[in-house]
mmCIF file of C-alpha atoms in Angstrom:
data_model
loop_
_atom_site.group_PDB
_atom_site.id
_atom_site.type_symbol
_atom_site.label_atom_id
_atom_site.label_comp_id
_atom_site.label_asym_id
_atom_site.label_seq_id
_atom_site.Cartn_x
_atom_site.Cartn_y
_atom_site.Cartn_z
ATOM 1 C CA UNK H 1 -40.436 3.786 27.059
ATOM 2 C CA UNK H 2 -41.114 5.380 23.596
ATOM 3 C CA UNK H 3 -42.312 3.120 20.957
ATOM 4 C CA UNK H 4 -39.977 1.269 18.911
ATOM 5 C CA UNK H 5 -39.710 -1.593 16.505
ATOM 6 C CA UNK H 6 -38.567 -3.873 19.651
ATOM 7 C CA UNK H 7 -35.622 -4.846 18.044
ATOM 8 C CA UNK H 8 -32.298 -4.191 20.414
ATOM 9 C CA UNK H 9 -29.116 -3.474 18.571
ATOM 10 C CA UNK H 10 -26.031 -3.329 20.757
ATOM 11 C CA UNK H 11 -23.285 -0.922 19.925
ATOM 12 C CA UNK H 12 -19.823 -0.985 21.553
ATOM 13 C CA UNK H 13 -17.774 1.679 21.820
ATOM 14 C CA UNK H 14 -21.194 3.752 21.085
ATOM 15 C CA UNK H 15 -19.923 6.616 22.338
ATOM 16 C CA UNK H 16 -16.664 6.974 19.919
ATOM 17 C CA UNK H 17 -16.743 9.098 16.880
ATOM 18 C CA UNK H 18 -18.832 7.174 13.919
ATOM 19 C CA UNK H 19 -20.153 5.651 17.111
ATOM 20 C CA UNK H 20 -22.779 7.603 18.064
ATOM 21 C CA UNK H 21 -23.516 9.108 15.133
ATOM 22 C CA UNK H 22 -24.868 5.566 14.391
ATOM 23 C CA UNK H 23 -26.584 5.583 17.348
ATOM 24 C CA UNK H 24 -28.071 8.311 16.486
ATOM 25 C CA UNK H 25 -29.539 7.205 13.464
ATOM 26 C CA UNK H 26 -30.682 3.786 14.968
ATOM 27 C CA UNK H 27 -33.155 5.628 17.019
ATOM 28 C CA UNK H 28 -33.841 8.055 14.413
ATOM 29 C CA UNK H 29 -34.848 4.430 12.765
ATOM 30 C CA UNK H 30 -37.314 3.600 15.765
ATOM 31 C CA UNK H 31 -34.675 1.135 17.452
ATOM 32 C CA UNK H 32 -33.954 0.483 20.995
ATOM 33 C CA UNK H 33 -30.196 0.808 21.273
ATOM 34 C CA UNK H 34 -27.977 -0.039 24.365
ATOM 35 C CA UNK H 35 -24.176 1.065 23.943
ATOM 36 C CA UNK H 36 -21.483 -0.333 26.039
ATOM 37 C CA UNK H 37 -18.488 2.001 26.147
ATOM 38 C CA UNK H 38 -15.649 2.820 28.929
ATOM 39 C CA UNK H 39 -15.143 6.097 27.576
ATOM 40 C CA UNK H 40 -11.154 5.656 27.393
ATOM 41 C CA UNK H 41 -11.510 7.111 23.995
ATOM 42 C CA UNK H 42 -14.864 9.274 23.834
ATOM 43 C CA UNK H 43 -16.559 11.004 26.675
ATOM 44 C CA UNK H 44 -19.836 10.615 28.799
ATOM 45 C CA UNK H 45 -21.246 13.855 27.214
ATOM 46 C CA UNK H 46 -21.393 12.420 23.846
ATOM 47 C CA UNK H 47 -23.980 10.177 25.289
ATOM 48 C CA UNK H 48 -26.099 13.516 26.794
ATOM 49 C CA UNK H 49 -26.079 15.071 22.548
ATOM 50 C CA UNK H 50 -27.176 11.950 21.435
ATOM 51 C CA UNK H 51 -29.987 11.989 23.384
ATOM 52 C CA UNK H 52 -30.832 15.855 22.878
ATOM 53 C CA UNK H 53 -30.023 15.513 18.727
ATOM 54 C CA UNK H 54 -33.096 12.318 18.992
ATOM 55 C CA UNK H 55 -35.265 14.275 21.614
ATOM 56 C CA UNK H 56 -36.546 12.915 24.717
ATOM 57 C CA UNK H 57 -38.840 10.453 22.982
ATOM 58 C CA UNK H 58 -36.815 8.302 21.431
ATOM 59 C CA UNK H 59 -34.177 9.279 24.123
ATOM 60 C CA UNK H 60 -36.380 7.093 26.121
ATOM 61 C CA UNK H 61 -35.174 4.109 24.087
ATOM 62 C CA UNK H 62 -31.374 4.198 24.740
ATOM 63 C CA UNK H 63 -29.567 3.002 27.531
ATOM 64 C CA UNK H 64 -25.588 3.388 28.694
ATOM 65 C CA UNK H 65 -23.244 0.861 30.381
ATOM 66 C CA UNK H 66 -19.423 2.183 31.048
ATOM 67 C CA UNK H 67 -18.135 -1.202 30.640
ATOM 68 C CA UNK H 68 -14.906 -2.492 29.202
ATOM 69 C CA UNK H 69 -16.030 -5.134 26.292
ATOM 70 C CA UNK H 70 -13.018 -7.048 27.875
ATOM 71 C CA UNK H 71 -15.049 -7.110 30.887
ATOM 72 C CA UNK H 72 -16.547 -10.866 30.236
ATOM 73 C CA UNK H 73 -18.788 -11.067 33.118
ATOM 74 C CA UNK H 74 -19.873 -7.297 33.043
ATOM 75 C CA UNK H 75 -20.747 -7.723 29.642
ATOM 76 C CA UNK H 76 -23.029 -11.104 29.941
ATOM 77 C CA UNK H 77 -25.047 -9.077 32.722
ATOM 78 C CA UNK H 78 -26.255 -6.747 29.666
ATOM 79 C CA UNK H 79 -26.516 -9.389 27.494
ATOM 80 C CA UNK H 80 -28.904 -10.841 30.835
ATOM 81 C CA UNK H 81 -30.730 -7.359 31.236
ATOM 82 C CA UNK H 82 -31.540 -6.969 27.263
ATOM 83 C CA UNK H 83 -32.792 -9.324 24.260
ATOM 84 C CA UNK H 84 -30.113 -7.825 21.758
ATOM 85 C CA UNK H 85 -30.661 -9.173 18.322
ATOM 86 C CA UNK H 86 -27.590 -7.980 16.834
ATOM 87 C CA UNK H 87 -24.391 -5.935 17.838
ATOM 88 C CA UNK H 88 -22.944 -3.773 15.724
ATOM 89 C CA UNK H 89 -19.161 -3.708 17.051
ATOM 90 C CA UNK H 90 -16.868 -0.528 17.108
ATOM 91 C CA UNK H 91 -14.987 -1.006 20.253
ATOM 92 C CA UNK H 92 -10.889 -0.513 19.838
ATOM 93 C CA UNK H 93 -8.213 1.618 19.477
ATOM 94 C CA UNK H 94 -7.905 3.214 16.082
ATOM 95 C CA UNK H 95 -5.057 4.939 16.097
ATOM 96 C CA UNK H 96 -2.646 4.102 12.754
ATOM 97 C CA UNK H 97 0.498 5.170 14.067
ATOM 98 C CA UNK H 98 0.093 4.703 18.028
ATOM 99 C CA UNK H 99 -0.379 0.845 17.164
ATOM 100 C CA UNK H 100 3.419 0.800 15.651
ATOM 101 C CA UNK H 101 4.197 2.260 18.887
ATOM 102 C CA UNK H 102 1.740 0.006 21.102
ATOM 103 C CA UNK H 103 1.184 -3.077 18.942
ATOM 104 C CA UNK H 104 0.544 -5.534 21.936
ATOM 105 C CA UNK H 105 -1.910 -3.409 23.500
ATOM 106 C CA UNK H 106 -3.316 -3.042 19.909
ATOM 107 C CA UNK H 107 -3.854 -6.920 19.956
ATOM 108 C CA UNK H 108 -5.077 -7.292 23.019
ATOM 109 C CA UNK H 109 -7.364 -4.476 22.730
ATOM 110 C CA UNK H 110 -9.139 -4.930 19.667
ATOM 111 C CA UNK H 111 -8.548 -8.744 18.884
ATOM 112 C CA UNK H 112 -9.580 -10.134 22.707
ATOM 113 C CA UNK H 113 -12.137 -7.547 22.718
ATOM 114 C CA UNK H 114 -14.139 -8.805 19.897
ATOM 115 C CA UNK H 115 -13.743 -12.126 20.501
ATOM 116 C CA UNK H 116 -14.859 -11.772 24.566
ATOM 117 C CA UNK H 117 -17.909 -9.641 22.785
ATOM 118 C CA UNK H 118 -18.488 -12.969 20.527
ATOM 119 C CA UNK H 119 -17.957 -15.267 22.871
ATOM 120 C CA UNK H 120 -20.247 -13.750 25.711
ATOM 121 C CA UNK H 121 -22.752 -13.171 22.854
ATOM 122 C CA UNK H 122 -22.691 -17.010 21.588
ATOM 123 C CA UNK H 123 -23.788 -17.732 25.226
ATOM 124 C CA UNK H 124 -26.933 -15.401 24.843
ATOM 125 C CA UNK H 125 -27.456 -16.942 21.403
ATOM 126 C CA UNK H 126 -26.774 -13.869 19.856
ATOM 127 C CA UNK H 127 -25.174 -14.625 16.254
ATOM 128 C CA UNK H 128 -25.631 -11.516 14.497
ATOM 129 C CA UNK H 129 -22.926 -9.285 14.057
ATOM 130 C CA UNK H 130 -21.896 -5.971 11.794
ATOM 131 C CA UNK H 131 -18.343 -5.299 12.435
ATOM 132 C CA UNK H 132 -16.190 -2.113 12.247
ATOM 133 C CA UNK H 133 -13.690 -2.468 9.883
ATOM 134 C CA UNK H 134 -11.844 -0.723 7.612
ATOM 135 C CA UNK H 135 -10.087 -0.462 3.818
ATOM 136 C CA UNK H 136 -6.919 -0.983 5.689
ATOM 137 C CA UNK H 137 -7.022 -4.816 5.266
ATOM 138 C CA UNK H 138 -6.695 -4.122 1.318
ATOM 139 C CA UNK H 139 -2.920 -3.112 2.396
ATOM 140 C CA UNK H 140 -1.567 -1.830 -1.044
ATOM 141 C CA UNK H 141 -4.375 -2.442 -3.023
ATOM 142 C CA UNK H 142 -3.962 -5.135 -6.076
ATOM 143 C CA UNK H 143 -6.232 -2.493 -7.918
ATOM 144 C CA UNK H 144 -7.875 1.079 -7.566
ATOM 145 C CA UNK H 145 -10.856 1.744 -7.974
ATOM 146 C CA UNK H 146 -10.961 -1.131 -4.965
ATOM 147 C CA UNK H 147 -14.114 -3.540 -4.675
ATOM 148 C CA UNK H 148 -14.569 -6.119 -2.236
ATOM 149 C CA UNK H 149 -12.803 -8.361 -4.836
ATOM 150 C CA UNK H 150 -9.655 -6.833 -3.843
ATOM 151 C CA UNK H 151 -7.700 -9.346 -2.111
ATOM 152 C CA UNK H 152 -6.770 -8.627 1.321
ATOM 153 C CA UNK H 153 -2.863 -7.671 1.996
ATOM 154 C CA UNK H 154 -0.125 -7.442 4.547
ATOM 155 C CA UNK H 155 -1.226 -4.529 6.134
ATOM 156 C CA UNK H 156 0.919 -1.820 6.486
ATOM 157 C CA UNK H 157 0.372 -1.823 10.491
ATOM 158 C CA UNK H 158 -0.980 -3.383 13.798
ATOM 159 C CA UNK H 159 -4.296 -1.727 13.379
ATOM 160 C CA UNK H 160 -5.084 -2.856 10.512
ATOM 161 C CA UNK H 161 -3.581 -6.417 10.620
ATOM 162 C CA UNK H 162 -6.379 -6.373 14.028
ATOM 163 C CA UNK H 163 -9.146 -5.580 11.778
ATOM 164 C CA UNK H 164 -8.199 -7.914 9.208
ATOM 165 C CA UNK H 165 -7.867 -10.807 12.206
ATOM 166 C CA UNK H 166 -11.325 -9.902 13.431
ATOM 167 C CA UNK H 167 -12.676 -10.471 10.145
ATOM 168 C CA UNK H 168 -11.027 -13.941 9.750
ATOM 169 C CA UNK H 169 -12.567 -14.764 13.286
ATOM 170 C CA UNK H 170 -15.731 -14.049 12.106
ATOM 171 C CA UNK H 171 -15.439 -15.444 9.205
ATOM 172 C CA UNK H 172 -14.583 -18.799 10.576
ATOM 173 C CA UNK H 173 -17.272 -18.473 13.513
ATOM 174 C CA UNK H 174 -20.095 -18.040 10.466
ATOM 175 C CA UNK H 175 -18.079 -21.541 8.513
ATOM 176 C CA UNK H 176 -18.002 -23.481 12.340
ATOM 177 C CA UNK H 177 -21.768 -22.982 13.064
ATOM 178 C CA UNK H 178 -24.339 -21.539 9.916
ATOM 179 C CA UNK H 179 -26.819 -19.738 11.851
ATOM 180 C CA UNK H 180 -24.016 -17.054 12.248
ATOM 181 C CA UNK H 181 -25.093 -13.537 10.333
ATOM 182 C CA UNK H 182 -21.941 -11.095 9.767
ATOM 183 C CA UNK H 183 -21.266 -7.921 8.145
ATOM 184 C CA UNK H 184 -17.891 -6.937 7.468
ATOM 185 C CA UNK H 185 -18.313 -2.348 7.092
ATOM 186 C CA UNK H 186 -14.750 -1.704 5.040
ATOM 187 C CA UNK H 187 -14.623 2.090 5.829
ATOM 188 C CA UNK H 188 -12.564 4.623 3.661
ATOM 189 C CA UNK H 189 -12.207 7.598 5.690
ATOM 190 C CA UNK H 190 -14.562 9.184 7.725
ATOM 191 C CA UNK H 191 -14.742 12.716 7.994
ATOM 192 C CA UNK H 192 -17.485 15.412 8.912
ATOM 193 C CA UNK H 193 -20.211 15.640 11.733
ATOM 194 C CA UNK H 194 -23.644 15.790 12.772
ATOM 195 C CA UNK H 195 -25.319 19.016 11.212
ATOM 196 C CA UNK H 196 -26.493 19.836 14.470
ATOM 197 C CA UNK H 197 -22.980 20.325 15.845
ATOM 198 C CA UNK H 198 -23.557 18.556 18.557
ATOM 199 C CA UNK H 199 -21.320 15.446 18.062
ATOM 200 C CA UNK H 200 -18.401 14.967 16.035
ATOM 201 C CA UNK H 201 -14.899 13.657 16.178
ATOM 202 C CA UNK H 202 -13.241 14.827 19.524
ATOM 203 C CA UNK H 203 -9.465 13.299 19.017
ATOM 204 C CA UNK H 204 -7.613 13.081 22.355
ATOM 205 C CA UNK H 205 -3.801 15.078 21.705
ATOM 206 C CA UNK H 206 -2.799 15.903 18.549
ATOM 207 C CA UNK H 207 -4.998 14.182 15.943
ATOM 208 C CA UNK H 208 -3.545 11.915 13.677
ATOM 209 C CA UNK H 209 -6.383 12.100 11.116
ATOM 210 C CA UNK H 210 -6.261 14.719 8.314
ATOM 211 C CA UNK H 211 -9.622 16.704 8.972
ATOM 212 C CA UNK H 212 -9.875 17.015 12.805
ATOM 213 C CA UNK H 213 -6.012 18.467 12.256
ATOM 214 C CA UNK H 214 -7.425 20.933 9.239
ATOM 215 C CA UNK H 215 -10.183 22.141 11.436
ATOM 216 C CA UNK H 216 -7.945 22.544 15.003
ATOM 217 C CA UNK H 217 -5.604 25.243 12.927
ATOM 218 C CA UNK H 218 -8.329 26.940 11.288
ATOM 219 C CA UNK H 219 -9.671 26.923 14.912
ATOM 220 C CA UNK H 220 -6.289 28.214 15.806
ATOM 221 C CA UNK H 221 -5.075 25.508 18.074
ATOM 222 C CA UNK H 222 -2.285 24.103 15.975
ATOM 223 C CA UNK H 223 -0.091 26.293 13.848
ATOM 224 C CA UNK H 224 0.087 25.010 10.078
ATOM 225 C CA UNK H 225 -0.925 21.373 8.127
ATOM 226 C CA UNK H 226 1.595 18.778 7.409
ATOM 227 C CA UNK H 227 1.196 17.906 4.070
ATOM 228 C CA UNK H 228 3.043 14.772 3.446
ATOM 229 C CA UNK H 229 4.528 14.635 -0.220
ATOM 230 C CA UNK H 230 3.246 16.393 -2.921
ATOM 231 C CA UNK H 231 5.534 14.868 -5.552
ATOM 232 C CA UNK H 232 2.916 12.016 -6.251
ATOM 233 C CA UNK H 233 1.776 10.863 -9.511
ATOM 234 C CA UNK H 234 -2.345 13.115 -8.766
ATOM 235 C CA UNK H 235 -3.212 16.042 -10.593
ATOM 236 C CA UNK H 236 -1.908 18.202 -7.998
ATOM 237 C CA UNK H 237 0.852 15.883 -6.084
ATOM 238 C CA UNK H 238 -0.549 15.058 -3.202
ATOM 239 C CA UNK H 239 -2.000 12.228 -1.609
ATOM 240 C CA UNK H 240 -5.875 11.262 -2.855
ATOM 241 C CA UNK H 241 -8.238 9.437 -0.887
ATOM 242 C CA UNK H 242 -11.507 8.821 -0.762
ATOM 243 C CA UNK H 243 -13.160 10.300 2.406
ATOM 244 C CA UNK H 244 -17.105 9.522 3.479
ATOM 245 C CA UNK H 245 -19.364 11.623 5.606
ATOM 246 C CA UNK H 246 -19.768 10.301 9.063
ATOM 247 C CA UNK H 247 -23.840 10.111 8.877
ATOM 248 C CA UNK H 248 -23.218 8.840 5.606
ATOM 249 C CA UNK H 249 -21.132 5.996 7.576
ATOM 250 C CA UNK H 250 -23.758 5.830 10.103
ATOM 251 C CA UNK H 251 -26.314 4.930 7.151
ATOM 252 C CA UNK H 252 -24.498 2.097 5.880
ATOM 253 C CA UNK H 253 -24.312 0.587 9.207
ATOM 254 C CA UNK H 254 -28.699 0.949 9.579
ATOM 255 C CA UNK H 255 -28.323 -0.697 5.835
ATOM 256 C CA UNK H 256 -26.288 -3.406 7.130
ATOM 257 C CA UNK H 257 -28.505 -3.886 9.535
ATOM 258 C CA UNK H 258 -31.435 -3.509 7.349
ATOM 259 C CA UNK H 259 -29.727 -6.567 5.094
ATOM 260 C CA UNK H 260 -29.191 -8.563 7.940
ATOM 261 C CA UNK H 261 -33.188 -8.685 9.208
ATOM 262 C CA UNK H 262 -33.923 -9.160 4.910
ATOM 263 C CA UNK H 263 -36.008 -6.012 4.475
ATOM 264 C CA UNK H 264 -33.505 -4.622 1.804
ATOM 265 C CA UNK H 265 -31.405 -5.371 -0.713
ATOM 266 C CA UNK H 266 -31.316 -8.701 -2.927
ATOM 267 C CA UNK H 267 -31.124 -12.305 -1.599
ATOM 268 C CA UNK H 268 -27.625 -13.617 -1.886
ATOM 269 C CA UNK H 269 -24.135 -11.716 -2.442
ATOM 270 C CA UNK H 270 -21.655 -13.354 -5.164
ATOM 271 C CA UNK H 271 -18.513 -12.446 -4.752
ATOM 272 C CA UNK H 272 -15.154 -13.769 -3.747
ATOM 273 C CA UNK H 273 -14.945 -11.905 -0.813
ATOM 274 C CA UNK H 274 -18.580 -12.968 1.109
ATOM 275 C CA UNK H 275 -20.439 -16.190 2.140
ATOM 276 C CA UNK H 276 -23.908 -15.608 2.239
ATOM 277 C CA UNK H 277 -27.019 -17.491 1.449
ATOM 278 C CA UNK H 278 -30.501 -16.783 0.671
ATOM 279 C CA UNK H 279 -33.119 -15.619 3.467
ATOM 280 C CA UNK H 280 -34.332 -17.934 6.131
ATOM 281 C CA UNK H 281 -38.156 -18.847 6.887
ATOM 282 C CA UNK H 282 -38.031 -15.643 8.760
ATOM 283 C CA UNK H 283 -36.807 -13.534 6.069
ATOM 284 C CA UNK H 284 -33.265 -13.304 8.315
ATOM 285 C CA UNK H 285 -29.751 -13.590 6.261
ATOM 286 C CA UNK H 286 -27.246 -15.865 7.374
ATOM 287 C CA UNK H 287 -23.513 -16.260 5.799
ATOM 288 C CA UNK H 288 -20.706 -13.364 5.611
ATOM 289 C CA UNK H 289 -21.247 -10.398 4.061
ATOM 290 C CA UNK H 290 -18.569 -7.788 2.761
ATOM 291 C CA UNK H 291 -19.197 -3.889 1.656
ATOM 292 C CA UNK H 292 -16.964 -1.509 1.264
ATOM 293 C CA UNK H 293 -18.533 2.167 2.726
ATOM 294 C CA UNK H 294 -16.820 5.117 0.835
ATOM 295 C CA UNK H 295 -18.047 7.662 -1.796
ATOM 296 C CA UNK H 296 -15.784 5.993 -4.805
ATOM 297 C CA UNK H 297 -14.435 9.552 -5.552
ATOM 298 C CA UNK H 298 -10.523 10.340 -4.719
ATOM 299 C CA UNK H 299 -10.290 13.668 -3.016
ATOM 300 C CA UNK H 300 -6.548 15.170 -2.562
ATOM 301 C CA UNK H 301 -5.221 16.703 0.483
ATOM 302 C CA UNK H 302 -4.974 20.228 -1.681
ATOM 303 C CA UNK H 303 -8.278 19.874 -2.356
ATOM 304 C CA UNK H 304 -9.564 19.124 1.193
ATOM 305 C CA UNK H 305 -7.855 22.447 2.446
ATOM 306 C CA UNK H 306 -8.789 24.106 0.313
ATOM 307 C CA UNK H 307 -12.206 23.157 0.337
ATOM 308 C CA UNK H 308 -12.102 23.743 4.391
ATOM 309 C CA UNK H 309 -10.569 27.161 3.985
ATOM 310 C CA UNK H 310 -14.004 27.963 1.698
ATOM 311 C CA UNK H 311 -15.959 26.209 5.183
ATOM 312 C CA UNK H 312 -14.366 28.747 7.907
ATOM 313 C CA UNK H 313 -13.981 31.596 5.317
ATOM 314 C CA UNK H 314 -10.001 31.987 5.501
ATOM 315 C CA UNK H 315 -6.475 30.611 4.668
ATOM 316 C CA UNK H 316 -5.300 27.822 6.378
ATOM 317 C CA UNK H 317 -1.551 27.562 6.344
ATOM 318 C CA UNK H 318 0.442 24.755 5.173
ATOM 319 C CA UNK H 319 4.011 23.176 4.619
ATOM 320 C CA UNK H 320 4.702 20.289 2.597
ATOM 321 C CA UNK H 321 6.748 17.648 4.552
ATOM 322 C CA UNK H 322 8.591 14.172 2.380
ATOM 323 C CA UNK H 323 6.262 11.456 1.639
ATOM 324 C CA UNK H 324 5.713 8.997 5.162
ATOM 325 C CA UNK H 325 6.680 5.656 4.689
ATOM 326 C CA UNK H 326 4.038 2.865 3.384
ATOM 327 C CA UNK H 327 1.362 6.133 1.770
ATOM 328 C CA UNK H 328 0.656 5.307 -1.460
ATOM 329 C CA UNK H 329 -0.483 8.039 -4.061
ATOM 330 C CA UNK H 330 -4.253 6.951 -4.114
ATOM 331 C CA UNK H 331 -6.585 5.119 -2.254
ATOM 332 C CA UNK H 332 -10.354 5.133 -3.057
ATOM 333 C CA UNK H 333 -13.311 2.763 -3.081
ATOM 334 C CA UNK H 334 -16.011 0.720 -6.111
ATOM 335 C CA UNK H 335 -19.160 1.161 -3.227
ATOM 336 C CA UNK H 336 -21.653 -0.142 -6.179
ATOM 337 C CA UNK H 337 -22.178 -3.332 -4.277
ATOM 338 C CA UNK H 338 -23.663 -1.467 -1.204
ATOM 339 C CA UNK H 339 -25.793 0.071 -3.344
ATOM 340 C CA UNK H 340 -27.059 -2.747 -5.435
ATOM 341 C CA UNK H 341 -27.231 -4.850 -2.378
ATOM 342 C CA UNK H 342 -27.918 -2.801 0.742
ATOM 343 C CA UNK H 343 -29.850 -0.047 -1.490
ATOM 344 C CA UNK H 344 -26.906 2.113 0.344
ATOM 345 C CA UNK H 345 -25.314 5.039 -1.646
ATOM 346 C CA UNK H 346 -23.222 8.033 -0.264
ATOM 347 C CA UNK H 347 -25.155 11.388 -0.668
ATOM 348 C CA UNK H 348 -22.877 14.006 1.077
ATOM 349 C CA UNK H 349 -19.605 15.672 -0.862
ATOM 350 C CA UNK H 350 -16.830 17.363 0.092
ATOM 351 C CA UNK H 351 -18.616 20.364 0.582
ATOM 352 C CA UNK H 352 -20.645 19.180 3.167
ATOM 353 C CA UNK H 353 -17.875 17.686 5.008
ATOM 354 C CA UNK H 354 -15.839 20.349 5.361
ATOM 355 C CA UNK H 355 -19.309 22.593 6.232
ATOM 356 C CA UNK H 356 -20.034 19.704 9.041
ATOM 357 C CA UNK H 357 -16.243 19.701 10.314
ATOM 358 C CA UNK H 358 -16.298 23.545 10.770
ATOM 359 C CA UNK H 359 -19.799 23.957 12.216
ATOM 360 C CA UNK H 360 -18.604 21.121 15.138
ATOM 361 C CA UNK H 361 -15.343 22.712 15.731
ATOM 362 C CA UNK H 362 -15.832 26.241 15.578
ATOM 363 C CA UNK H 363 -19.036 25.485 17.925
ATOM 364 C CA UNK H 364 -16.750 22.978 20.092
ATOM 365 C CA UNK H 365 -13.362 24.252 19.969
ATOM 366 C CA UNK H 366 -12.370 21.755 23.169
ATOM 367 C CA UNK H 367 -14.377 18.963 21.941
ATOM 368 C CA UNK H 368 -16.597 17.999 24.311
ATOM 369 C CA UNK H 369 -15.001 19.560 27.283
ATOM 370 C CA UNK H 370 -16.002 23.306 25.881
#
């Protein structure tokens, strides 16, 4: 095996879209990585790029189970086979409006998944966890720009009210037992790819995310954009969010990580939102931790097309559909806690995005299957 810093980090669902583009920058980071994915959402062939984007070297330090984190007894043999240190935990269905279709399978999914990951970890004496989740739990935010301050909401949908459960279950499991180390990753939206175009979001059916539909019609597999309102109170009507680079994402999950062991970053976290104390006698942090991961710049939908149409060099056609229940006009992050705390800070713009997007699609107009 190549050399490493020893540590193991598991990753469920490591073979998903922001995924394995963290993967790929753990190893990039010298760490040995096992993912545990059953490919219901992703593919096998994800796990071949990752290895060829890292080269064989560091390829040497990653290894795959196709296991169900559901799968209790599957899941403590890996536990068994490998000294993981932390888990960093992605596994679930994500999509917004399948879970109004499928809430109980949303539920079962995400909420029993993460707590059979927990529990099978608390056997192992594994406490240290960085958890997927997402700016969802801010429901209609109190405020904009939104900082972990923000208090959470009803969310708007059974996705996000999973993610905001999870984070009360690990919140409590950190206030039942101290020695308990959590990161709570509030993503914005995640967009773009891996410059090599090798990996990048591979959305099974029609996507329900705004770039991955952008870049299937300028690939020509769907007709025209939906644009959803564009009778909202922005400068040009429509929607405005704030959407983060995937590797950018990826980062903030190695500066999470980085946090957690206390090699970055300051030595406690004040906010409302966290519960986190100074370092121990082995420089580890213990306590709750919560950072939002976005840019802290609004982008509108116009702009993103437009933008995209400047990526693939052509027009990208468009019809403007009413507003869909529960949107609200803007939606974007305050991310100056990740960077005075993590030393995290968003580097890539639109720009790059959309060049990323277009690069993986137009190189992978199937996804992964060609």
């Amino acid at each position: 095996m190549a050399a490493s810093n020893q540590k193991t980090i598991l990753v469920t669902g490591g073979a998903g879209f922001i995924g394995s583009h963290t993967v790929v920058e753990l190893l990039q980071q010298d760490y040995n990585v096992v993912i545990v994915d059953d490919l219901s959402n992703s593919s096998p062939i994800a796990i071949d790029r990752i290895r060829q984007i890292v080269g064989s070297q560091r390829a040497d330090n990653l290894v795959f189970y196709q296991i169900n984190v559901l799968n209790a007894e599957a899941l403590g043999k890996v536990f068994e086979d490998h000294d993981i240190f932390a888990i960093i935990h992605f596994a679930g269905f994500k999509a917004v409006g399948e879970s109004t279709q499928k809430p109980l399978e949303y539920y079962w999914n995400n909420v029993t998944g993460l707590m059979t990951t927990a529990n099978v970890a608390r056997a192992h004496g594994v406490k240290r966890i960085i958890f997927s989740s997402s700016a969802t739990v801010y429901g209609e935010p109190a405020f904009i720009p939104i900082t972990e301050d923000c208090p959470m909401a009803k969310t708007t949908n059974p996705y996000g009210e999973t993610k905001a459960m999870c984070e009360r279950i690990l919140t409590d499991l950190f206030r039942a037992d101290d020695e308990y180390s959590v990161v709570l990753l509030r993503y914005f939206n995640p967009i773009g790819a891996h410059e090599s175009g090798l990996i990048g979001e591979d959305p099974a059916g029609i996507p329900n995310n705004l770039l991955p539909y952008v870049s299937q019609v300028a690939v020509g597999k769907l007709k025209e954009i939906h644009v959803f309102g564009n009778d909202y109170p922005t400068p040009d009507g429509t929607g405005v969010r704030d959407y983060i680079h995937v590797v950018d994402l990826a980062r903030g999950h190695v500066a999470a990580l980085r946090w957690l062991e206390g090699t970055v970053g300051t030595g406690t976290v004040e906010d409302a939102a966290s519960l986190v104390g100074p370092t121990d006698e082995e420089g580890l942090r213990h306590g709750v931790a919560v950072f939002n991961l976005g840019t802290g710049t609004g982008t509108s939908v116009l702009q993103i097309i437009h933008a995209f149409e400047e990526a693939c060099g052509h027009e990208l056609p468009y019809v403007i559909d009413p507003r869909r229940p529960g949107d609200i006009a803007e939606n974007y992050a305050a991310c100056d806690k990740a960077r005075t705390e993590m030393g995290w800070v968003a580097e890539y713009d639109i720009k790059r995005m959309c060049e990323d997007s277009w690069r993986w699609q137009s190189q992978n107009p199937n996804g992964f299957e060609g």
